[in-house]
Coordinates of C-alpha atoms and ligand atoms in Angstrom, one line a residue:
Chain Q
X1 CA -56.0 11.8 26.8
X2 CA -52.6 11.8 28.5
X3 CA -53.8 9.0 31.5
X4 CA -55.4 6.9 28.2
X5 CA -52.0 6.5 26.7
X6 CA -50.5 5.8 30.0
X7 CA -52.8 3.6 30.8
X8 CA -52.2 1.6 27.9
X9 CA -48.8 2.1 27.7
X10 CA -48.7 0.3 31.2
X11 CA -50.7 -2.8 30.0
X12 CA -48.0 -2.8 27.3
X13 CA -44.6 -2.6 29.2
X14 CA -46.4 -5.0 32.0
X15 CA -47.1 -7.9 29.0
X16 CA -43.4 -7.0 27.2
X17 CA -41.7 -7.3 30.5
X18 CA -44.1 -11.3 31.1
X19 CA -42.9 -12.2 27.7
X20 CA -39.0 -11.0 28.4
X21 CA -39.4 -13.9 31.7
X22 CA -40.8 -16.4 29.3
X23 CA -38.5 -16.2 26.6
X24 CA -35.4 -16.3 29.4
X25 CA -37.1 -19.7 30.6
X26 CA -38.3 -20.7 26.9
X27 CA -34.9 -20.6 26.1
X28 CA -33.3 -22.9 28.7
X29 CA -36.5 -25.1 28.3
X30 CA -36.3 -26.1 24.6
X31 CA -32.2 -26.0 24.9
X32 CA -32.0 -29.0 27.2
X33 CA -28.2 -29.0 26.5
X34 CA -27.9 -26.5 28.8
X35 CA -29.3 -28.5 32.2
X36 CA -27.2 -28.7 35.2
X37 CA -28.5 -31.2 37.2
X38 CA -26.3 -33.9 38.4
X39 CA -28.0 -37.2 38.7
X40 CA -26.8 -37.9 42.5
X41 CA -26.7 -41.6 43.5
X42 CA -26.6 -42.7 40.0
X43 CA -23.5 -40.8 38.8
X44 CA -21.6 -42.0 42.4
X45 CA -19.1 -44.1 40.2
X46 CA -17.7 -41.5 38.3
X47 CA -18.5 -38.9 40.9
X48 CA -14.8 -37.2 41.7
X49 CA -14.5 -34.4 44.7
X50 CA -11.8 -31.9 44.4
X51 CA -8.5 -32.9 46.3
X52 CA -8.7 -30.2 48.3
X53 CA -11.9 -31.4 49.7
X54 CA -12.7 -31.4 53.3
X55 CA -14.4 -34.8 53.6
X56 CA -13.0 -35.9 56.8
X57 CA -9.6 -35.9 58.6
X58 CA -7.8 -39.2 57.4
X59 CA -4.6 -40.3 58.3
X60 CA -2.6 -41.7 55.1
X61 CA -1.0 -45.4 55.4
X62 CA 2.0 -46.5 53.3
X63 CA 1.7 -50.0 51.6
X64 CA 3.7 -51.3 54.4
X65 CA 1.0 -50.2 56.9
X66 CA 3.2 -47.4 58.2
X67 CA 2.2 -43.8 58.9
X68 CA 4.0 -40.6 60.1
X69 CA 2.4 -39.7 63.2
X70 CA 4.6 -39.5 66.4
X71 CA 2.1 -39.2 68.8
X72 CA 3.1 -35.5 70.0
X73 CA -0.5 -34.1 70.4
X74 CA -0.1 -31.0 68.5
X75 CA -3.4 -32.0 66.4
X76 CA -5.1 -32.2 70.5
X77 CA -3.9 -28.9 71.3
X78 CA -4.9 -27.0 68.2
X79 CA -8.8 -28.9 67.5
X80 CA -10.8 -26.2 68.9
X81 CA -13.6 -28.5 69.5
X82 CA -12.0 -31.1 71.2
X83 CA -12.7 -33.8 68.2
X84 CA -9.1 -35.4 68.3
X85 CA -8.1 -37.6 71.6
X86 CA -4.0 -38.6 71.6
X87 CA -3.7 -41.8 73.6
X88 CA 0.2 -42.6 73.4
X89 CA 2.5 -45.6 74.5
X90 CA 5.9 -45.4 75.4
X91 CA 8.3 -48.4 74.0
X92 CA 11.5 -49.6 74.0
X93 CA 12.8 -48.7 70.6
X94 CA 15.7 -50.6 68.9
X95 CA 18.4 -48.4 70.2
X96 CA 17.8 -49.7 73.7
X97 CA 16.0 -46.0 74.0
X98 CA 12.4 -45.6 75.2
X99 CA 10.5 -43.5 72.3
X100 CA 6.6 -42.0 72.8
X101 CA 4.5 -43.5 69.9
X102 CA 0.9 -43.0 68.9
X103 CA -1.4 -46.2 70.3
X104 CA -4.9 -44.9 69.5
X105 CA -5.4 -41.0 67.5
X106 CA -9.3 -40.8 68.4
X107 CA -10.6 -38.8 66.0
X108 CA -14.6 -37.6 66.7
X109 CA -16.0 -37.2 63.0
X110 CA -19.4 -36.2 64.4
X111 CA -17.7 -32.7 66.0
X112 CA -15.4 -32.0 63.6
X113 CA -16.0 -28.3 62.1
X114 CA -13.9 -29.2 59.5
X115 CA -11.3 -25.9 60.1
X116 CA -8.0 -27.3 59.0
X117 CA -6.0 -27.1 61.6
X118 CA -4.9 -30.1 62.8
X119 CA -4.2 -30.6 59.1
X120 CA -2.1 -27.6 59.3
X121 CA -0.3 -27.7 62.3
X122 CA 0.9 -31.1 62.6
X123 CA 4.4 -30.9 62.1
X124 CA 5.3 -34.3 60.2
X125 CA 2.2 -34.2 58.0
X126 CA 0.5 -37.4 58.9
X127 CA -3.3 -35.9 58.7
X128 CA -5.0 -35.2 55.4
X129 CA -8.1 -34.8 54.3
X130 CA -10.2 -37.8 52.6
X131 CA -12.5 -37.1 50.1
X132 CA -15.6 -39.4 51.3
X133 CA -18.6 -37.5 52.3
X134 CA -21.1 -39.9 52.9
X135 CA -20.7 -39.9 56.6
X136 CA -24.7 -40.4 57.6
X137 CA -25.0 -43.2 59.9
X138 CA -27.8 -44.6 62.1
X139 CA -25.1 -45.1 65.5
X140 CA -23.3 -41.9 66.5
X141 CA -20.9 -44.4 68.1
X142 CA -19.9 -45.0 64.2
X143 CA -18.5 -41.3 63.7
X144 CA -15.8 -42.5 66.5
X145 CA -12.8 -43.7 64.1
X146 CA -9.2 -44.6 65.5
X147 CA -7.2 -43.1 62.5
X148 CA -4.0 -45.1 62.8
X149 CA -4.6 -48.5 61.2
X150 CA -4.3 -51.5 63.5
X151 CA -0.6 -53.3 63.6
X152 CA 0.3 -50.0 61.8
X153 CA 4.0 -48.4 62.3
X154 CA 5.6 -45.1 62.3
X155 CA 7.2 -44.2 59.0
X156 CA 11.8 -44.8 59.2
X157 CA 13.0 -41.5 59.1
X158 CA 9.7 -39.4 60.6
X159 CA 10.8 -38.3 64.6
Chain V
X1 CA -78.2 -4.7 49.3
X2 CA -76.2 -7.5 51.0
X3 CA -75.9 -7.5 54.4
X4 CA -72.1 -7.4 55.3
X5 CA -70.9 -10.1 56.8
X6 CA -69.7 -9.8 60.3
X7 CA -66.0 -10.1 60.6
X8 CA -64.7 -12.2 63.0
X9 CA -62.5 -9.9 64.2
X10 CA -63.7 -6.6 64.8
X11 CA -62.1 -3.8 62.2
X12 CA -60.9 -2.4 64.8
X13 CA -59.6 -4.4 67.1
X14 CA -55.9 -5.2 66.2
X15 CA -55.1 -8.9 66.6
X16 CA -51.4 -10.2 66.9
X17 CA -50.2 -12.4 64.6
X18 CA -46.6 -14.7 65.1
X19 CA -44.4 -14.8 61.3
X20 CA -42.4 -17.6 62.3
X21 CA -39.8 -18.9 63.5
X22 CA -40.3 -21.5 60.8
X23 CA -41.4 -19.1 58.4
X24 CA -39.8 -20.0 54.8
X25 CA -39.6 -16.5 54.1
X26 CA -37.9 -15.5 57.7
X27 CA -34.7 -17.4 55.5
X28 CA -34.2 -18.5 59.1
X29 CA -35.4 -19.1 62.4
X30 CA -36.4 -15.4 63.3
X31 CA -40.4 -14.9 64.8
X32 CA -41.8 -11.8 64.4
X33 CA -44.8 -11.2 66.3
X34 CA -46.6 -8.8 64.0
X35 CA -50.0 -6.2 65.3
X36 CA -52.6 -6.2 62.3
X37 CA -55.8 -4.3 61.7
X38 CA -56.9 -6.1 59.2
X39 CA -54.1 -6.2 56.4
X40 CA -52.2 -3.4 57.3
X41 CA -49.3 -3.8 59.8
X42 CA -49.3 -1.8 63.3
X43 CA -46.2 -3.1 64.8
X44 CA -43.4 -5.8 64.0
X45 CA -41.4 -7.0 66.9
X46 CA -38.8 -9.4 65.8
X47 CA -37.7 -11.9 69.0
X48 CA -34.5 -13.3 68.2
X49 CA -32.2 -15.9 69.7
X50 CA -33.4 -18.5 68.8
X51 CA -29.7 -19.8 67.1
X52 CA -28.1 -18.4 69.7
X53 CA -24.6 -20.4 70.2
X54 CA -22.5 -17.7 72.2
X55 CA -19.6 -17.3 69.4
X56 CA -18.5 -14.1 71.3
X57 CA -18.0 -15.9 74.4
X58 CA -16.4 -19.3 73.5
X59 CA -14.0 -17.3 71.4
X60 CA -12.7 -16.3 74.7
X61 CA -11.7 -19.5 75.6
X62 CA -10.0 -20.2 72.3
X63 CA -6.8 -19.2 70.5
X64 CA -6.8 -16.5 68.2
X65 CA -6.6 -19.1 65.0
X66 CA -9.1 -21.2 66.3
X67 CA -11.6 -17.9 66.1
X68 CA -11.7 -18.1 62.5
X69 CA -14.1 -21.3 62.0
X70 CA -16.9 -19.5 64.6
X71 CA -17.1 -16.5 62.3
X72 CA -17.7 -18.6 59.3
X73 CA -20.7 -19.9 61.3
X74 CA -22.1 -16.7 61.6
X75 CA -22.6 -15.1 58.5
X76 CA -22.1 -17.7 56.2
X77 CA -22.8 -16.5 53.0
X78 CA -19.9 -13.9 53.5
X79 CA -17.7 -16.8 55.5
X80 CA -14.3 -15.6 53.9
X81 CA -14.7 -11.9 54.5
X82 CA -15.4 -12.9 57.8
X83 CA -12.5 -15.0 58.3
X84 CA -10.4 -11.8 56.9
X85 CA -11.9 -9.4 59.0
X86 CA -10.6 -11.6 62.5
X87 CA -7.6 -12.0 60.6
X88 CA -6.3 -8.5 59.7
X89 CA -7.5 -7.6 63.3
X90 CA -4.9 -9.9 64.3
X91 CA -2.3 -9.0 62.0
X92 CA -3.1 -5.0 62.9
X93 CA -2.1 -6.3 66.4
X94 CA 0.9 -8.1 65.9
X95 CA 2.4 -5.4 63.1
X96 CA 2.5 -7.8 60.3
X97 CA 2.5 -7.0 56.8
X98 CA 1.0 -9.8 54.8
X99 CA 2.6 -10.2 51.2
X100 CA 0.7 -8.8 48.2
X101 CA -0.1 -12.2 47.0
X102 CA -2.1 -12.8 50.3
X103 CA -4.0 -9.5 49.9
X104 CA -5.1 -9.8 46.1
X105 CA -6.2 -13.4 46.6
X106 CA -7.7 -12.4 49.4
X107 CA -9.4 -9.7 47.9
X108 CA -10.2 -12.0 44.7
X109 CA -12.2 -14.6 46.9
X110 CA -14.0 -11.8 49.0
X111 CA -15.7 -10.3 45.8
X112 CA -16.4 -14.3 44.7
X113 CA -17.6 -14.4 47.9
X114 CA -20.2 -11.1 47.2
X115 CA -21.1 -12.9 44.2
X116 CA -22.3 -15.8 45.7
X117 CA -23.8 -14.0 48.6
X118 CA -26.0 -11.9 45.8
X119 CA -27.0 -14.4 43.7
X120 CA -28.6 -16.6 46.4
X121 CA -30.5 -13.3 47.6
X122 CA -31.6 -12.9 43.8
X123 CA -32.7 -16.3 44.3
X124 CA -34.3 -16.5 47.8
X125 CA -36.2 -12.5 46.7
X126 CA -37.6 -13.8 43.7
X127 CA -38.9 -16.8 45.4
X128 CA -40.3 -14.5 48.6
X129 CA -42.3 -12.7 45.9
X130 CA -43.8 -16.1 43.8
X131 CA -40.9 -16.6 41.3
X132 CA -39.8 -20.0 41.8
X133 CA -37.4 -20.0 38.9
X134 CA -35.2 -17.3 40.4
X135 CA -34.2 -19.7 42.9
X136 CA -33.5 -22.5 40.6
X137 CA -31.3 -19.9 38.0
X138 CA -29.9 -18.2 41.2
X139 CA -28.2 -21.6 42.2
X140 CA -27.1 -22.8 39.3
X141 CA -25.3 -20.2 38.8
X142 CA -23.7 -19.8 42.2
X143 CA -22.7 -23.5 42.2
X144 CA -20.1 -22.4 39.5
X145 CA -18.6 -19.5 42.7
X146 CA -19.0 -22.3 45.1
X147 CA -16.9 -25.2 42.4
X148 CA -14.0 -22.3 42.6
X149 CA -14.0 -22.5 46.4
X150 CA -14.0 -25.9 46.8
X151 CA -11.3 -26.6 44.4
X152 CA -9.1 -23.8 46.6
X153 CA -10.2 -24.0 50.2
X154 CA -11.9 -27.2 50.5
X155 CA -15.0 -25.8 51.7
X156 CA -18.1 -25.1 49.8
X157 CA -19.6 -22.1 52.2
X158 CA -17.8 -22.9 55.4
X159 CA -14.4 -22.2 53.6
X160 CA -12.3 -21.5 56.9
X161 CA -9.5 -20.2 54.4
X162 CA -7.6 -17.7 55.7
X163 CA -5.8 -17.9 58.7
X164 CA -3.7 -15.0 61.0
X165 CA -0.7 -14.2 58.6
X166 CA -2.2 -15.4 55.3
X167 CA -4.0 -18.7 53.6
X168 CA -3.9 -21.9 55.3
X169 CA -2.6 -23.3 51.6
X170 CA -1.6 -21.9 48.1
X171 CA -4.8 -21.2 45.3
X172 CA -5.2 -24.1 43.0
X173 CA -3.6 -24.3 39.9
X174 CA -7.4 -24.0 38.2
X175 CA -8.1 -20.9 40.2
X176 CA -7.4 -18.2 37.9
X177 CA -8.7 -20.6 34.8
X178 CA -11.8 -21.2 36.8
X179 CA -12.6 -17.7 37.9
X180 CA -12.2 -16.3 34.2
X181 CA -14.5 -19.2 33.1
X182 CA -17.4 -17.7 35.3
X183 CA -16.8 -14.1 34.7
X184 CA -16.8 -14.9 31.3
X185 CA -19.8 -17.0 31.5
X186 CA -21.8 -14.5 34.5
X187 CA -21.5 -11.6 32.0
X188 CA -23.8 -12.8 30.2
X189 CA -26.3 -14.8 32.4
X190 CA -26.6 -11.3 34.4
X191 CA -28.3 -9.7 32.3
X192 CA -30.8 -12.7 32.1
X193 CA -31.5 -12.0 36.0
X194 CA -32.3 -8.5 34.6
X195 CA -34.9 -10.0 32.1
X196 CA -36.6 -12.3 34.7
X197 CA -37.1 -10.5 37.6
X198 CA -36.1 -6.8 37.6
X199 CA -38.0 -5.7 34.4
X200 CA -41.5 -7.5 35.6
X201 CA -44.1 -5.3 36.3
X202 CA -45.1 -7.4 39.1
X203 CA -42.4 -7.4 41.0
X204 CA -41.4 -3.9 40.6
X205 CA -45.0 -2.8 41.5
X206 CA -44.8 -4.7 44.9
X207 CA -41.5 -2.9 45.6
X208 CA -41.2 0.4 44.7
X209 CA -42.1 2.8 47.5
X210 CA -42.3 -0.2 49.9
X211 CA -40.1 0.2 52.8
X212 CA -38.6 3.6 52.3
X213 CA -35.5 4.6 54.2
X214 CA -34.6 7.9 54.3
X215 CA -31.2 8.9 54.5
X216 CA -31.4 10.7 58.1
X217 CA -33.1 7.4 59.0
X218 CA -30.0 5.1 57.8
X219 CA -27.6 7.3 59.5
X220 CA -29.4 7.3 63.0
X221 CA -29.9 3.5 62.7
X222 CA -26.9 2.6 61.9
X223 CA -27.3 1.3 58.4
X224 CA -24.5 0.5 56.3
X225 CA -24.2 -2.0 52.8
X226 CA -26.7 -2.3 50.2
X227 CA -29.7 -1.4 52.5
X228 CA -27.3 1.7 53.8
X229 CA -26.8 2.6 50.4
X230 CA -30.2 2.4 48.5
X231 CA -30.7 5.2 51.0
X232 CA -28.0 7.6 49.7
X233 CA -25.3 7.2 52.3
X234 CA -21.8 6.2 51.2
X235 CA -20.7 3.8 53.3
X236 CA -18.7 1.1 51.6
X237 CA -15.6 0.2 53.6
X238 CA -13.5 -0.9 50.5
X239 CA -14.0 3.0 49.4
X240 CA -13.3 4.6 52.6
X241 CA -11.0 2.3 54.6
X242 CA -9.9 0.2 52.3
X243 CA -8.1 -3.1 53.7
X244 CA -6.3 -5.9 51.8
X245 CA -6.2 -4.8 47.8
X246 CA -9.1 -2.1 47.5
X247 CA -6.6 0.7 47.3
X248 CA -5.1 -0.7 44.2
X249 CA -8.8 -1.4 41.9
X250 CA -10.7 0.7 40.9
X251 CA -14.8 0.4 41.5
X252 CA -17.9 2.5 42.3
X253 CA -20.3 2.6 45.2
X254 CA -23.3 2.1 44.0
X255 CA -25.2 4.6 45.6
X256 CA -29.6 5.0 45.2
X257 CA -31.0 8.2 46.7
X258 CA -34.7 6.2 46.8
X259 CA -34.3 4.1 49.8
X260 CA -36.7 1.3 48.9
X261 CA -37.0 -2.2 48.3
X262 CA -36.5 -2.0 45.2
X263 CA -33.3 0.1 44.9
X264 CA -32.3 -2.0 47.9
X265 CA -32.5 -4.9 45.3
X266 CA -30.8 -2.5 42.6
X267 CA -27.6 -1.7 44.5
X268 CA -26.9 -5.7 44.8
X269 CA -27.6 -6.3 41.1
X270 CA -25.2 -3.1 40.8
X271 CA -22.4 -4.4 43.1
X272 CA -22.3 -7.6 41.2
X273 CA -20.8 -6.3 38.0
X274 CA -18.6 -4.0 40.2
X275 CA -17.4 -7.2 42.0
X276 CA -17.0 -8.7 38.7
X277 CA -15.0 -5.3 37.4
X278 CA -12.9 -6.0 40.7
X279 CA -11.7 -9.4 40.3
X280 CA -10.9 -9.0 36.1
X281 CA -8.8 -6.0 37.6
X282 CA -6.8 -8.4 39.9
X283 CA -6.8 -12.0 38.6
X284 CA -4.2 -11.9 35.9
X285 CA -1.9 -10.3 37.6
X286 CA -1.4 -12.3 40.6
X287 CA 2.0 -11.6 42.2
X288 CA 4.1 -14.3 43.2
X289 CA 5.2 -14.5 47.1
X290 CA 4.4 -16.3 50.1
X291 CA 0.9 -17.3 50.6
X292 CA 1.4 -17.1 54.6
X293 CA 4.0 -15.0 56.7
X294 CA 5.8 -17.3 59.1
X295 CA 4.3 -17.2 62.4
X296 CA 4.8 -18.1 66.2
X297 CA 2.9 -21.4 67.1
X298 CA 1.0 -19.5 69.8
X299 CA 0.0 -16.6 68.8
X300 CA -0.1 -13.7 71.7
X301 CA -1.4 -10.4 70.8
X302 CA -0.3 -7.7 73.1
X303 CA -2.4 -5.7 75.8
X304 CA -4.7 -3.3 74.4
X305 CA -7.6 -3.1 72.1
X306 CA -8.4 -3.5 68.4
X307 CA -10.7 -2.7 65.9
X308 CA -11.1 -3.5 62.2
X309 CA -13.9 -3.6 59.8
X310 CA -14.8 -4.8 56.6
X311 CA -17.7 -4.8 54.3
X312 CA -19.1 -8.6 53.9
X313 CA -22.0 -8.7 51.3
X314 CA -24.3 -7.4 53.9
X315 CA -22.8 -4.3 55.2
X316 CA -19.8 -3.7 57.9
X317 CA -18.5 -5.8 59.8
X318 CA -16.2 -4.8 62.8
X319 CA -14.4 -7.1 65.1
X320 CA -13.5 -6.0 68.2
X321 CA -11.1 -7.8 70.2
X322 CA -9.5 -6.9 74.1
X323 CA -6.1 -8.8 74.9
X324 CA -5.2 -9.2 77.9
X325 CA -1.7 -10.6 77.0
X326 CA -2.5 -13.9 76.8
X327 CA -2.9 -16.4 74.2
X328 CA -7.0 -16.2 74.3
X329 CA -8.6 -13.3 73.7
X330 CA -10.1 -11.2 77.0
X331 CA -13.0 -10.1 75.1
X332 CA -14.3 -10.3 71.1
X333 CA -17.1 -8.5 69.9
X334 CA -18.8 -8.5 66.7
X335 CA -20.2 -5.8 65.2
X336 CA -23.1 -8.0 62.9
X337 CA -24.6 -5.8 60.1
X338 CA -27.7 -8.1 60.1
X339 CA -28.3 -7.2 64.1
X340 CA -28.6 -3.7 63.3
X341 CA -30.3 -4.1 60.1
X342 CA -33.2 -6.0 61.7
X343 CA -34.1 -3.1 64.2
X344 CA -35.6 -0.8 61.7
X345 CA -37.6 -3.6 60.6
X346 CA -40.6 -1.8 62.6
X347 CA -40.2 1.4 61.3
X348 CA -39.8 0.2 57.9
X349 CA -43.3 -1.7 57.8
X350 CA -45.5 0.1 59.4
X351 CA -48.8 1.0 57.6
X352 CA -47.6 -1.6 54.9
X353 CA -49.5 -4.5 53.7
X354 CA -48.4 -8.0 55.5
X355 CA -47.4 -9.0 52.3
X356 CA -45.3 -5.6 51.7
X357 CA -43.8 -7.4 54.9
X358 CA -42.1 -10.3 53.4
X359 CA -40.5 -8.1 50.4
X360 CA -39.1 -5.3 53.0
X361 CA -37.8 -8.9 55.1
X362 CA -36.6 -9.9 52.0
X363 CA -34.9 -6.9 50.6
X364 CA -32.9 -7.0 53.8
X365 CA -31.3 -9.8 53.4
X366 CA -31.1 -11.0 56.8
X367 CA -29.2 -13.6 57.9
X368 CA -30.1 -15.3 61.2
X369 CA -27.0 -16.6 62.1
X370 CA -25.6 -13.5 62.1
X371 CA -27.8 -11.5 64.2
X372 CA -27.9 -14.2 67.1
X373 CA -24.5 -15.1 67.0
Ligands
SF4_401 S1 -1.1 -36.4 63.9 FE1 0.6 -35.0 63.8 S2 0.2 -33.5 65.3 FE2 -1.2 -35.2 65.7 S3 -0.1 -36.4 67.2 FE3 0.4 -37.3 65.2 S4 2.3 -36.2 64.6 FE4 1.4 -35.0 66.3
SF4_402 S1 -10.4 -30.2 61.2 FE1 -10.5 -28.8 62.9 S2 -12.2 -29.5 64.1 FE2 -11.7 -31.2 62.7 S3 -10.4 -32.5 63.9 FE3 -9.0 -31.1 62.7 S4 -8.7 -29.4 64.2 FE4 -10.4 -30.6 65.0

């Protein structure tokens, strides 16, 4: 007697507990307000990252073309992958005194882990992150990017 | 009477079989060469290394700030309580006290982090046992965790957030709005999870008694976390060592005497409304402060040797680290919970059903990265 009821009571609790699934996915099913999904490459227009994101390392231009990089390598030093190369120029500034300026900051996109640091440590804040994250290309060569804009100046005031 | 039909295999003979390492329910590339006689398993011997990158090594050639993006590569569902556990290893070393508002953020983002990490194995266990839904409802829901962390760090999983003496950057203004938005809302979508998955007779039937652990057993193997606790053995680092804000919240170890799958799977359900009472303990009263301590540009840790653990959603994670004086670390060793929860793998499923296989793999929670390193 006691196994009949048990074994009934089994069949029970087993098809309570199928129903208790179905009703959780009934619910969202016939409640299509509730869906989630984000239509990818249709929404792109309206499709906003947070500002903090880390999309890639960018370095910010003034409408003047001017930026506030000085060339002093920090970024190099502290990239623990090697994905930022310095090349630097020295000129003859207006003073009659030679300065060190930035002539190419390499920066390798495709080895970039994305830590922050450069970000973090470079002491006149000229790196930022950019928000783009479509980065797929078919060259590698393409994930090479010189970061300071050509013609582009240092910022008055930044040493 | 039928004559039975001659099995190609003798019954037995035991024939070897290899699970992997592309194997969708290996969550990784792990190859286990399993022994079968017929359904039931002999032996499991996992082979690893097959995402081997040598993070122990190259951190020796690396600065003690620059460590912190490797160890988000190597568990990276638990990436910030990684990043903490290098980081108050450091800050042991060098004697500095991190303000409170450091410590309860971090604390904050390691139980967001635990959420996460739990939800995706809800997700990735249901769908090991045949219910694709899980894995849909499981990432829905942890896309709302993973919204928080990209406002704040910038990173979805590979957050690289803290850094030695605090945060590389203040929370977001959103942050606390955000996080009381999903407690809010996962209160009441956990008990949904509950509904699905852990009241169905089918899935409870192909766990319970599958796997079993004693306690003895998780002591002498070293198990700590969830699988450490579904066995009866209180282990939880935020109870008995606690680091960063566990002394000030209160919270239980969830502890199972049972030491199965299935109370394996319990104790993570359990934690995540403990890591839930956590954060509503700590996120409205944030207290103001620096969000990083002032430190020297290179960072030297003197001679000597220095230990700290923590307890990412998997179990306990030590860092080891030998300074030789200099501005690279002389030796770092990680103490993976994964690495040491794969080895009882054999004793687990032996005599089990190839099938029971992938729910005691499952109800591990392995994650590959981790063990190889
Ligand atoms: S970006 Fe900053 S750290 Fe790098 S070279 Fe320029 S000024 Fe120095
Ligand atoms: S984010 Fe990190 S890896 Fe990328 S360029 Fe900057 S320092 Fe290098």
């Amino acid at each position: 007697m006691n196994s009949f009821t048990e074994y009934f009571r089994g069949i029970f609790n087993g098809l309570r507990s199928l129903f208790q699934g179905l009703g959780v996915t009934g619910k969202y099913f016939f409640k299509p307000g509730t869906t989630v999904t984000q239509q990818y490459p249709n929404n792109r227009k309206d499709l906003k990252m947070f500002d903090m994101f880390k999309g890639e390392v960018i370095m910010p231009h003034n409408e003047k073309n001017e930026h506030k990089c000085t060339g002093c390598g920090i970024c190099e030093i502290n990239c623990p992958n090697g994905s930022i190369e310095i090349i630097s120029a020295t000129i003859v500034n207006e003073d009659g005194k030679k300065q060190r300026i930035i002539d190419k900051h390499i920066y390798h996109l495709g080895m970039c882990t994305f830590c922050g640091l450069c970000v973090k440590t470079c002491p006149s804040q000229a790196l930022a992150f950019g928000q783009e994250f479509e980065h797929a290309v078919f060259d590698r060569t393409k994930l090479t990017k010189v970061l300071n804009q050509p013609g582009s100046k240092i910022m008055k005031g930044v040493e | 009477m039928e004559e039975p039909i001659k099995a190609p295999v003798p019954e037995q003979e035991e024939y070897v079989i290899n699970m992997g390492p592309q194997h969708p329910s290996t969550h990784g590339v792990l190859r286990l060469v399993v022994s079968l006689k017929g359904e039931i398993v002999q032996n499991v011997q996992p082979h690893i290394g097959y995402i081997h990158r040598g993070i122990e090594k190259m951190c020796e050639s690396i600065t003690y700030p620059q460590i912190i993006h490797l160890t988000d590569r190597m568990d990276y569902l638990s990436a910030h309580i990684n990043n903490e556990a290098v980081c108050l290893a450091v800050e042991k070393a060098l004697g500095i006290e991190v303000s409170d508002r450091v410590k309860v953020i971090r604390t904050i983002l390691s139980e967001l982090t635990r959420i996460q990490s739990h939800q995706l194995f809800w997700a990735t266990f249901g769908m090991d046992l045949g219910g694709l839904t899980c894995f849909f409802y499981g990432l829905r829901d942890r896309e709302k965790v993973l919204d928080i962390f990209e406002e704040t760090c910038g990173g979805r999983m590979i957050v690289s957030y803290n850094c030695p003496g605090g945060l590389m950057n203040d929370i977001h203004p959103n942050f606390q709005k955000r996080t009381k938005e999903f407690i809010k809302y996962f209160r009441d979508t956990l008990p949904e999870y509950d509904r699905l998955l852990t009241g169905n007779v089918i899935f409870q039937e192909r766990l319970k008694n599958i796997g079993t652990v004693t306690r003895e057993q998780a002591i002498a193997w070293g198990l700590t976390g969830p699988v450490g606790r579904a066995s009866g053995l209180s282990c939880d680092v935020r109870k008995h060592n606690p680091y960063s804000a566990y002394d000030r919240v209160t919270f239980n170890e969830i502890i199972y005497n049972e030491g199965d799958s299935f109370h394996r799977y319990k104790v993570r359900m359990d934690e995540m409304w403990e890591s839930m009472n956590i954060i509503e303990q700590l996120i409205d009263n944030i207290p103001s402060g620096a969000y990083a301590e002032k430190m020297k540009p290179v960072i030297k840790l003197p001679e000597g040797e220095y230990w700290q653990s923590v307890e990412t959603a998997r179990g306990e994670l030590g860092v080891y680290i030998v300074s030789d004086g200099n501005k690279n670390p002389y030796r770092v060793k990680f103490r993976s919970p994964n690495f040491v929860h794969l080895a009882p793998l054999n004793l687990m499923s032996q005599g089990a059903k190839i099938a029971d296989l992938v729910a005691i793999n499952g109800s591990l929670d392995l994650i590959i990265p981790d063990i190889d390193r």
